[in-house]
Amino acid sequence: NAGVTQTPKFQVLKTGQSMTLQCAQDMNHEYMSWYRQDPGMGLRLIHYSVGAGITDQGEVPNGYNVSRSTTEDFPLRLLSAAPSQTSVYFCASSTGGLNEKLFFGSGTQLSVL
Amino acid sequence: KNEVEQSPQNLTAQEGEFITINCSYSVGISALHWLQQHPGGGIVSLFMLSSGKKKHGRLIATINIQEKHSSLHITASHPRDSAVYICAVEGMRFGAGTRLTVKP
């Protein structure tokens, strides 16, 4: 199994540009989530989904949009990129909710100039 | 003050040493995760525990729910254990991580 696949691995954007970070899992997990990791701050939850058609905000949702049309895919959209969104982004999935074992993607390093 | 505090922030050890990483949290929880982030950036879940102790190979994780404290121990440390170890509590609130370097 591929597990959790994130694309792209690296991306450079200009301020104001939009883009979508892709996340797909092939484990039939209901729960998927997006995190950002900044130096010295640890991982922070952006958005999460407990199943197709259901999404909710995490700790730092502003500037990000998500949708969950299928069990497999959970894309993260930056509508108008800002330098403050420069970070490393991780997608994760699990069999259950926030308290089940998480499987992480390999991360996307995003720079906004 | 962060809800999840890890100590130490950085740790350097010699190969073979016994390692302890600590995690304290301020919120009531029913489960806690220990994650390992390799130098290449990938994150792997090591343990999820809600009470007592779990062991996997040379790794041992303990939790005391009443004292709001968990520890991750590595016995007979090896250079391949060099990584950032991250504690996360219910609701996916994360510590800032402990960077472990094991020297041969």
Short mmCIF file of C-alpha atoms in Angstrom, two decimals:
data_model
loop_
_atom_site.label_atom_id
_atom_site.label_comp_id
_atom_site.label_asym_id
_atom_site.label_seq_id
_atom_site.Cartn_x
_atom_site.Cartn_y
_atom_site.Cartn_z
CA ASN A 1 0.00 0.00 0.00
CA ALA A 2 1.15 3.54 -0.73
CA GLY A 3 -0.27 4.86 2.56
CA VAL A 4 -0.66 8.64 2.59
CA THR A 5 0.57 10.44 -0.52
CA GLN A 6 1.19 14.19 -0.56
CA THR A 7 2.00 16.30 -3.57
CA PRO A 8 3.93 18.38 -4.35
CA LYS A 9 6.98 17.90 -2.12
CA PHE A 10 8.21 21.45 -2.71
CA GLN A 11 6.45 24.59 -3.90
CA VAL A 12 7.36 28.26 -4.20
CA LEU A 13 4.55 30.78 -4.54
CA LYS A 14 4.31 34.52 -4.86
CA THR A 15 2.15 36.46 -2.45
CA GLY A 16 -1.46 36.38 -3.61
CA GLN A 17 -1.19 33.22 -5.67
CA SER A 18 -3.46 30.30 -5.01
CA MET A 19 -2.65 26.62 -4.96
CA THR A 20 -3.88 23.25 -3.78
CA LEU A 21 -1.87 20.76 -1.76
CA GLN A 22 -3.00 17.26 -2.56
CA CYS A 23 -3.42 14.44 -0.06
CA ALA A 24 -4.61 10.95 -0.83
CA GLN A 25 -4.74 7.77 1.23
CA ASP A 26 -5.48 4.21 0.16
CA MET A 27 -6.19 2.71 3.59
CA ASN A 28 -9.92 3.53 3.63
CA HIS A 29 -9.41 5.77 6.65
CA GLU A 30 -12.35 7.94 7.64
CA TYR A 31 -10.31 10.54 9.49
CA MET A 32 -7.93 12.87 7.64
CA SER A 33 -6.19 16.01 8.81
CA TRP A 34 -3.80 18.76 7.77
CA TYR A 35 -1.02 20.23 9.90
CA ARG A 36 1.59 22.90 9.51
CA GLN A 37 4.99 22.68 11.13
CA ASP A 38 6.96 25.81 11.93
CA PRO A 39 10.37 25.99 13.63
CA GLY A 40 10.12 25.93 17.41
CA MET A 41 6.33 25.69 17.40
CA GLY A 42 5.56 22.07 16.71
CA LEU A 43 2.77 20.79 14.55
CA ARG A 44 -0.52 22.68 14.49
CA LEU A 45 -3.84 21.34 13.24
CA ILE A 46 -5.32 23.33 10.34
CA HIS A 47 -8.42 21.38 9.30
CA TYR A 48 -9.69 17.88 9.70
CA SER A 49 -12.39 15.60 8.34
CA VAL A 50 -14.14 12.65 9.96
CA GLY A 51 -15.55 11.36 6.69
CA ALA A 52 -16.60 12.26 3.18
CA GLY A 53 -18.62 15.47 3.13
CA ILE A 54 -17.61 16.46 6.69
CA THR A 55 -14.87 18.95 7.53
CA ASP A 56 -14.06 21.08 10.55
CA GLN A 57 -11.54 23.69 11.65
CA GLY A 58 -8.51 23.03 13.76
CA GLU A 59 -6.27 25.42 15.64
CA VAL A 60 -5.07 27.56 12.69
CA PRO A 61 -7.68 27.46 9.89
CA ASN A 62 -7.49 31.04 8.61
CA GLY A 63 -6.30 31.34 5.01
CA TYR A 64 -6.96 27.69 4.24
CA ASN A 65 -9.90 25.87 2.71
CA VAL A 66 -10.62 22.13 2.55
CA SER A 67 -13.18 19.78 1.09
CA ARG A 68 -13.73 16.03 1.33
CA SER A 69 -15.68 14.72 -1.62
CA THR A 70 -14.28 11.19 -1.36
CA THR A 71 -12.88 9.03 1.43
CA GLU A 72 -9.49 8.92 -0.32
CA ASP A 73 -8.77 12.60 -0.98
CA PHE A 74 -8.46 15.63 1.27
CA PRO A 75 -6.98 18.63 -0.57
CA LEU A 76 -5.86 21.80 1.18
CA ARG A 77 -6.36 25.06 -0.68
CA LEU A 78 -4.52 28.31 -0.16
CA LEU A 79 -6.78 30.93 -1.69
CA SER A 80 -4.37 33.88 -1.55
CA ALA A 81 -0.94 32.88 -0.29
CA ALA A 82 0.82 35.05 2.28
CA PRO A 83 4.42 34.90 3.53
CA SER A 84 3.06 33.80 6.94
CA GLN A 85 1.96 30.58 5.26
CA THR A 86 5.56 29.60 4.54
CA SER A 87 5.80 26.30 6.37
CA VAL A 88 6.00 22.56 6.03
CA TYR A 89 2.60 20.96 5.62
CA PHE A 90 1.69 17.42 6.60
CA CYS A 91 -1.38 15.42 5.86
CA ALA A 92 -2.35 12.49 8.07
CA SER A 93 -5.05 9.86 8.26
CA SER A 94 -6.30 7.38 10.83
CA THR A 95 -8.89 4.69 11.24
CA GLY A 96 -10.85 6.66 13.78
CA GLY A 97 -10.73 10.10 15.28
CA LEU A 98 -8.02 12.19 16.78
CA ASN A 99 -7.05 9.48 19.22
CA GLU A 100 -6.21 6.67 16.86
CA LYS A 101 -2.78 5.94 15.39
CA LEU A 102 -1.92 8.51 12.72
CA PHE A 103 -0.30 7.80 9.37
CA PHE A 104 1.51 10.80 7.93
CA GLY A 105 2.35 11.87 4.42
CA SER A 106 5.92 12.89 3.58
CA GLY A 107 5.20 16.61 3.77
CA THR A 108 5.13 19.62 1.47
CA GLN A 109 7.66 22.40 1.94
CA LEU A 110 5.96 25.65 0.88
CA SER A 111 7.67 29.01 0.50
CA VAL A 112 5.64 32.15 -0.14
CA LEU A 113 7.69 35.08 -1.37
CA LYS B 1 2.45 28.52 28.26
CA ASN B 2 2.01 25.67 25.77
CA GLU B 3 -0.49 23.01 26.67
CA VAL B 4 2.16 20.39 25.89
CA GLU B 5 5.70 20.84 27.16
CA GLN B 6 8.59 18.58 26.24
CA SER B 7 11.99 18.33 27.83
CA PRO B 8 14.74 18.51 27.00
CA GLN B 9 14.55 20.47 23.75
CA ASN B 10 17.85 19.01 22.60
CA LEU B 11 19.65 15.90 23.76
CA THR B 12 23.01 14.48 22.73
CA ALA B 13 23.98 11.00 23.85
CA GLN B 14 26.68 8.44 23.23
CA GLU B 15 25.76 5.19 21.58
CA GLY B 16 24.50 2.70 24.14
CA GLU B 17 23.19 5.24 26.61
CA PHE B 18 19.70 5.09 28.13
CA ILE B 19 17.59 8.00 26.91
CA THR B 20 14.57 9.62 28.57
CA ILE B 21 12.37 12.26 26.96
CA ASN B 22 9.62 13.84 29.01
CA CYS B 23 6.22 15.26 28.12
CA SER B 24 3.96 17.22 30.45
CA TYR B 25 0.54 18.51 29.55
CA SER B 26 -1.98 20.80 31.16
CA VAL B 27 -5.26 19.52 29.72
CA GLY B 28 -7.24 16.48 30.70
CA ILE B 29 -6.76 13.72 28.17
CA SER B 30 -7.55 10.10 27.59
CA ALA B 31 -4.76 9.35 25.09
CA LEU B 32 -1.28 10.53 24.17
CA HIS B 33 0.87 9.94 21.09
CA TRP B 34 4.61 9.70 20.65
CA LEU B 35 5.84 10.45 17.14
CA GLN B 36 9.27 10.23 15.54
CA GLN B 37 10.37 12.66 12.84
CA HIS B 38 13.40 11.54 10.87
CA PRO B 39 16.06 13.96 9.60
CA GLY B 40 14.46 13.69 6.16
CA GLY B 41 11.21 15.04 7.59
CA GLY B 42 8.98 11.99 7.58
CA ILE B 43 6.81 11.42 10.66
CA VAL B 44 6.06 8.01 12.09
CA SER B 45 3.71 7.16 14.92
CA LEU B 46 5.56 5.25 17.64
CA PHE B 47 2.98 4.81 20.36
CA MET B 48 -0.53 5.74 21.34
CA LEU B 49 -1.25 5.13 25.01
CA SER B 50 -3.89 5.93 27.54
CA SER B 51 -2.48 4.25 30.64
CA GLY B 52 0.49 2.36 31.97
CA LYS B 53 3.32 1.38 29.69
CA LYS B 54 3.92 0.18 26.14
CA LYS B 55 7.08 -1.36 24.72
CA HIS B 56 8.27 -1.83 21.16
CA GLY B 57 11.76 -3.11 20.72
CA ARG B 58 14.13 -0.71 22.52
CA LEU B 59 11.44 1.92 22.95
CA ILE B 60 9.29 2.17 26.06
CA ALA B 61 6.56 4.73 26.65
CA THR B 62 4.87 5.37 29.97
CA ILE B 63 2.04 7.63 31.01
CA ASN B 64 0.64 8.84 34.31
CA ILE B 65 -2.76 10.34 33.62
CA GLN B 66 -3.16 11.70 37.15
CA GLU B 67 0.19 13.51 37.05
CA LYS B 68 -0.32 14.56 33.39
CA HIS B 69 3.10 13.26 32.42
CA SER B 70 4.52 10.82 29.91
CA SER B 71 8.02 9.60 29.22
CA LEU B 72 9.67 7.99 26.23
CA HIS B 73 12.67 5.82 26.99
CA ILE B 74 15.19 4.42 24.54
CA THR B 75 17.41 1.63 25.80
CA ALA B 76 20.83 0.95 24.26
CA SER B 77 20.59 4.01 22.03
CA HIS B 78 22.00 3.86 18.51
CA PRO B 79 22.89 6.56 15.97
CA ARG B 80 19.87 5.53 13.91
CA ASP B 81 17.68 6.71 16.81
CA SER B 82 18.74 10.27 15.99
CA ALA B 83 15.51 12.10 15.23
CA VAL B 84 13.01 14.56 16.64
CA TYR B 85 10.58 12.97 19.07
CA ILE B 86 7.19 14.63 19.38
CA CYS B 87 4.53 14.24 22.02
CA ALA B 88 0.88 14.90 21.11
CA VAL B 89 -2.21 14.79 23.27
CA GLU B 90 -5.91 14.29 22.64
CA GLY B 91 -7.22 16.82 20.15
CA MET B 92 -3.83 16.72 18.42
CA ARG B 93 -2.03 19.39 20.35
CA PHE B 94 1.68 18.89 19.91
CA GLY B 95 4.82 19.56 21.85
CA ALA B 96 7.63 21.39 20.10
CA GLY B 97 9.70 18.21 19.96
CA THR B 98 12.96 16.91 21.39
CA ARG B 99 15.89 16.69 19.00
CA LEU B 100 17.96 13.62 19.86
CA THR B 101 21.44 13.07 18.48
CA VAL B 102 23.17 9.79 19.26
CA LYS B 103 26.90 9.78 18.55
CA PRO B 104 28.80 6.58 17.72
#
